[in-house]
Structures are given as structure tokens and as C-alpha cells.
Amino acid sequence: MCGISAYIGKENNAAEIVFNMLSRLEYRGYDSAGIAYVKEGKQDKIFVVKDKGMVEDVKKQYTPEHSDLCIGHTRWATHGESSKINAHPHLDCKQEIAVVHNGIIENYVSLKEILEEKGHKFISATDSEVLSHLIEEFYNKDDVLNLEEAIRQAIALLRGSYGIAVISSKEEKIVAARLGSPIIIGIGKDEDEYFISSDTNALLPYTNSTIPLNDGEIAILTKNDYKIINKDALPVQKKIEKILHDLQSAEKGEYAHYMLKEIFEQPRVINETMRGRLRLEEGIAKLGGVRMKKEEIRNINRIVFIACGTSLHAGMLGKYLMEEIARIPTEVEYASEFKYKFPVIDKGTLVIAISQSGETADTIASLREAKERGANTLGIVNVVGSTIAREAEKGVYVYAGPEIGVASTKAFTAQITALYLLSMYFGRIRNTISGFALRELVEEFARIPGKVSKILDDADVIKDIADEFYNYGDFLYLGRGYNFPIALEGALKLKEISYIHAEGYPAGEMKHGPIAMIDENFPTMAILVKDNVYNKIMSNVEEIKARHGRFIAIITEGDEEVKKILKGDDKNKVISVPKTHPLFYPFLTVVPLQLFAYFCALKLGRNVDKPRNLAKSVTVE
Ligand code: M6R
């Protein structure tokens, strides 16, 4: 949510570098964009280019000129509408200080009042502008120019969260600070240039050496050096971390959209997440990062998954898996609720935070709450080195690689891969699954990537169905058991990128209310695969048919019974997926739903990768 980038160094096109970095961060927010820079030889003035709209549009307003330091921002509006005035960077009264900010300053109203009383003039409706004026208050006090000291004093007064980058026209440096919103420093290859970014994707074209800041740390970057200090101004020694993925993995390549590329990457991503963990010869699953003694695993008396959005749906599936395979009572909590509901935690509670980005503010806040209440914590995270990856005591990385499309797809299949592995691992140690049954699961699990590939090969069938259904205003998504979370996920995908209203429901609940909505204008997407609830959902489909509702059914290939129902009926459609063990259908049912959402959005001319009002990582609570 909001992307920050900055550059200082030997190149005299800092502004262009920052614009390029911003375009790689745009999936974090795209309401408005802007940069602030100091021209070479004109160190006494800050130049700002900012406006409403996408980075590439704002860049058109910039005339290239020599600059060797620059900060930039791409915004997801929280306080104040999307407009030129509310776009970052924000300046102080003297126009000597420029600030870009990610996060929310919760006490901005009271700070603004104090600053206004002191004569500061505010021009935007944002909480962020308070920062530039507050820093101005502490800057140049007693004739000592020290930007980092002014920032250190200013941030001590803030409540809320921030990742900031700040420049002054009086000093050749960039200062960054973090509390709750990610800031990563990139170290140039020859240590003669430095970068700042909200995540590693923007750094990839320039460097793979990074230093993620921790909360409370301040980084001071000059052209040929950097220093990190803590809130007491004491130096902090930090290790340089390498970005493990390459530039290509964060590019769209031959695909029309990142989302499509990411959907098609899923067979590989499932394989990568399984690699070394699914042991075919031994018929077991093993997870090194869990670092729990057998006794500890046997003593888990309850699991609580905390997550948001798509990751929450992965957790919901995780609950079914943990309860069936490992026989551990499991709950799933919206991370945004968990922290504020006085959760009951004891030593036997394992709290598992699931997050693609590892930076979702609600999930981080709940993880911290769980730790404070004495829970064991484990993170299932995609982004290496992210806050959740670092703060959870134990961890399982999923190997989805960079996910750029705002609608999460491959991260979901990677997360559920990790959850299958984890429940199988726990089940084996707790002796709640027999060796024979486990071997059967392990063998079928290994076949899943191939089966997903088969669905992707037939993507055109789903495109044709989407071309017929994209014009409806509403959809009901039904699934039961393991496929209930998938119905929720399918409905979320459709809402997010096509803006078609869709509701996911456990199929058995249909008769308790939602059936009232069914008529010829309200189609249903029914997950009707051959598992233990097949007959029940078949009845739901009949009930829909009897009320003249159209439906699309996701069925197991070769299902003759469904075909009988559909005989002579071209109003309703089926999407076939390969046969698998009932436990593994979610991998095969979610992919057609992702494709269906994608093709509907395409047909409606939506911005698939950057849907309106959304941002990739939600770093504010
Ligand atoms: O990075 P996280 O997995 O923590 O993000 C959680 C949600 O914000 C995310 O899944 C969101 O719902 C996506 N837009 C879903 O496509």
C-alpha cells in the first residue's frame, strides 16, 4: 500500500531511476504518483513533479535534467482523495524539505493543530503532510543542519505507522525511517550508489544487495556511504541480504498480464514449494523451517490461522486439513479482528500467520498480539525477509516468486501446498494418519502439478464460457467441504478484477437464504467434483435448475451423471478437471475460477493487474 523509492549516487539521472523504480512498485498503489529531486548544481531548491494518475502519466510531465538524488512515491489514498495536491511528495513551508510516506499517522489531527498554531500552512488533506512540517520544526535548530536528527526528533512524536524517505535542499543525503511500513535499502554494486524501496522488486534491475530496516531504525544515505542508527541515535550494524529471485521472474514476458503469467506459473510453483519437502521414496512430508521438537508438535492443542483476503481462504482450507489429517482443533481468524477481540491463547496454541507479502499490517499486528499472549508462532510467507518472515518464531517459505498481479493466484496455490505439507507432517508425528494413507496422499500430491498443467492447456474452454457469462451483474459461488474456501476465493477473484458482484457460500447454506436470489439473471458457479459431498451439491444444482437459474459446474472429467442433467441443455456449462484424491481437488478447482475471473475482466476491459481501489500489500490497519 503506497510504494516508496529513492536514489542517490553516481548517476546523474536520479529522477529517471526513481520513476523506473516506481513503475515496478505501482502494484502497491496507483491513485497518484510523484517525485522530488535536487538538480545538479542547484542544491538550494527542491523540484517536484506529481499528479493524480499512473506513474507513466505523471512521468510525461517531467523534463529530463541532471539530478543525483531523488525520492518518489506511488499512492493508495487513505486520507484525502486522489488529487495532485494530495499526491506525495509533501513539502514544508519553506519548500526545503520533501517527504514521501507510506502508512498512517494516527495522531495527525492533534499534531496539525499544534503546527498550525506555530504558523505552519498546510495545503493537502493528507495525514502525511504533517511530517514535512514537523521535521521543519526540528530542522536547522541552533543553526545546525542535521536532517536525520530532525527526523529522529519528529518521529518520536508520531503514533501510527510509517515508512518514509526525506530530502532537504540543504544537504546532499536521503534519510529513511520505518515503523510498521517496509523500507529496504539497496546497496549499489560498487557501493557508490544507494536505493530505497518499499520492496525488492524495484531494486532488482539495479542490485540484489539489500538491507531491510527494522522498526525504529533510521538510514542515512549519501553518494558514497550509508549509516543506520536506532531511535537513540546509536549506530546499528546490519548484515547485507541477497535477493534470491532474478529480474526475469518479476517480468511479464510474453503474457498479456502478470495475473495470467502467474496463473500459468502454478504447476512450477507447487513443485518448487514441494521440492525437498515431499519425500516420495519415504512416503512422507518434511518441513525443516518448522523447527519444532516432536514433543512440541504432539503438544499442540489448538491452531489458529490469522490472515487476510486470499491468504485467509488458504487458512480456511488449512483448517479442514489440520482437523482431518493431524486431528488438531483449528480456528481461522480475520487478522483484522483477532487482535481486537482479546484472543484466548495458551502455551499449546500455535498461531500461524499466512501472508504472501509478509507485510500486511493487520496480520503483523495480530502476530505481535499472539506473541505477547505467549503463543507459539509460525509464518507461512512468500516474500523472503519480510516482517512476518522475520517476526514469526518459526517459518515455512512458499516459493511462489514475485507476485505482481494485485489479485493473488500463484501465492494461494503455494500457500495451500505448504498447508498440505504441514498437516501431513504434523499428522505423521502425531500418528493421526497411517503410513499407508500418508503414502497414498504423497503419491497423489506429486501428480498435482501435472494435473494443473492439464487444466491450463484447456484454458480456451473457460474463456468461451466467460465470454458468455461476463455480462451478469451477480454470481453465487457454491462449494462444500474442502471446496467451500475455494468458492470464497473464486468469488473474491471475480469481484476484485471484474467488479462483478459475487458471493461465496457453503453449498449447504443455499437453502437457508441465498436461494431466494436465484432466477434467470443470477447465475451460479458450483464446484461439483467427485468427493464425499458430490450428491449434496448435485441436489443444489437441481434446485437451481428448477428455479431457472443458469449455472456453470466444475466437474470431474468423465462424470456421466452431470452430463445426463445437462443433456439437451446449452444454457448451463461444465468445466472438467482431472480426477484426483478428494483431498486434492482444491488445487484443480481454484485454477478454473482464477481463469474465469481473468477472462471476464478481460472481456469487460478492466485493468486486470491493477484493479481499481486496490493495492497489492495492505500496509495500513
Ligand atoms: O500479502 P498478504 O497475503 O498478507 O495479503 C492479504 C490480502 O491483502 C490479499 O490476499 C488480497 O486479498 C488480494 N488482493 C487477494 O487477491
PDB file of C-alpha atoms in Angstrom, residues 14 40 56 70 112 227 254 257 266 294 302 329 367 374-375 431 498 529 555 570:
ATOM      1  CA  ALA A  14      18.318  10.040 -10.332  1.00  0.00           C
ATOM      2  CA  GLU A  40      22.813  19.056 -10.178  1.00  0.00           C
ATOM      3  CA  GLU A  56       3.767   6.669 -16.654  1.00  0.00           C
ATOM      4  CA  CYS A  70      15.587  11.881  -5.792  1.00  0.00           C
ATOM      5  CA  LYS A 112      -1.531  19.529  12.705  1.00  0.00           C
ATOM      6  CA  LYS A 227      24.781   4.608   8.048  1.00  0.00           C
ATOM      7  CA  GLU A 254       5.164 -12.970 -23.344  1.00  0.00           C
ATOM      8  CA  HIS A 257      -0.876  -9.596 -17.911  1.00  0.00           C
ATOM      9  CA  GLN A 266       1.263 -22.547 -10.770  1.00  0.00           C
ATOM     10  CA  LYS A 294       8.337 -33.945  18.063  1.00  0.00           C
ATOM     11  CA  ARG A 302      -5.078 -25.827  19.048  1.00  0.00           C
ATOM     12  CA  PRO A 329      -8.743 -28.350  16.597  1.00  0.00           C
ATOM     13  CA  LEU A 367       1.046 -11.876  15.046  1.00  0.00           C
ATOM     14  CA  GLY A 374       2.510 -16.308  24.778  1.00  0.00           C
ATOM     15  CA  ALA A 375       1.521 -18.277  21.671  1.00  0.00           C
ATOM     16  CA  ASN A 431       0.338 -40.517  14.487  1.00  0.00           C
ATOM     17  CA  SER A 498     -14.089  -7.730 -12.961  1.00  0.00           C
ATOM     18  CA  VAL A 529     -16.372 -32.645  -8.132  1.00  0.00           C
ATOM     19  CA  ILE A 555     -16.911 -31.332 -12.538  1.00  0.00           C
ATOM     20  CA  ASP A 570     -26.899 -25.476 -23.714  1.00  0.00           C
TER      21      ASP A 570
END
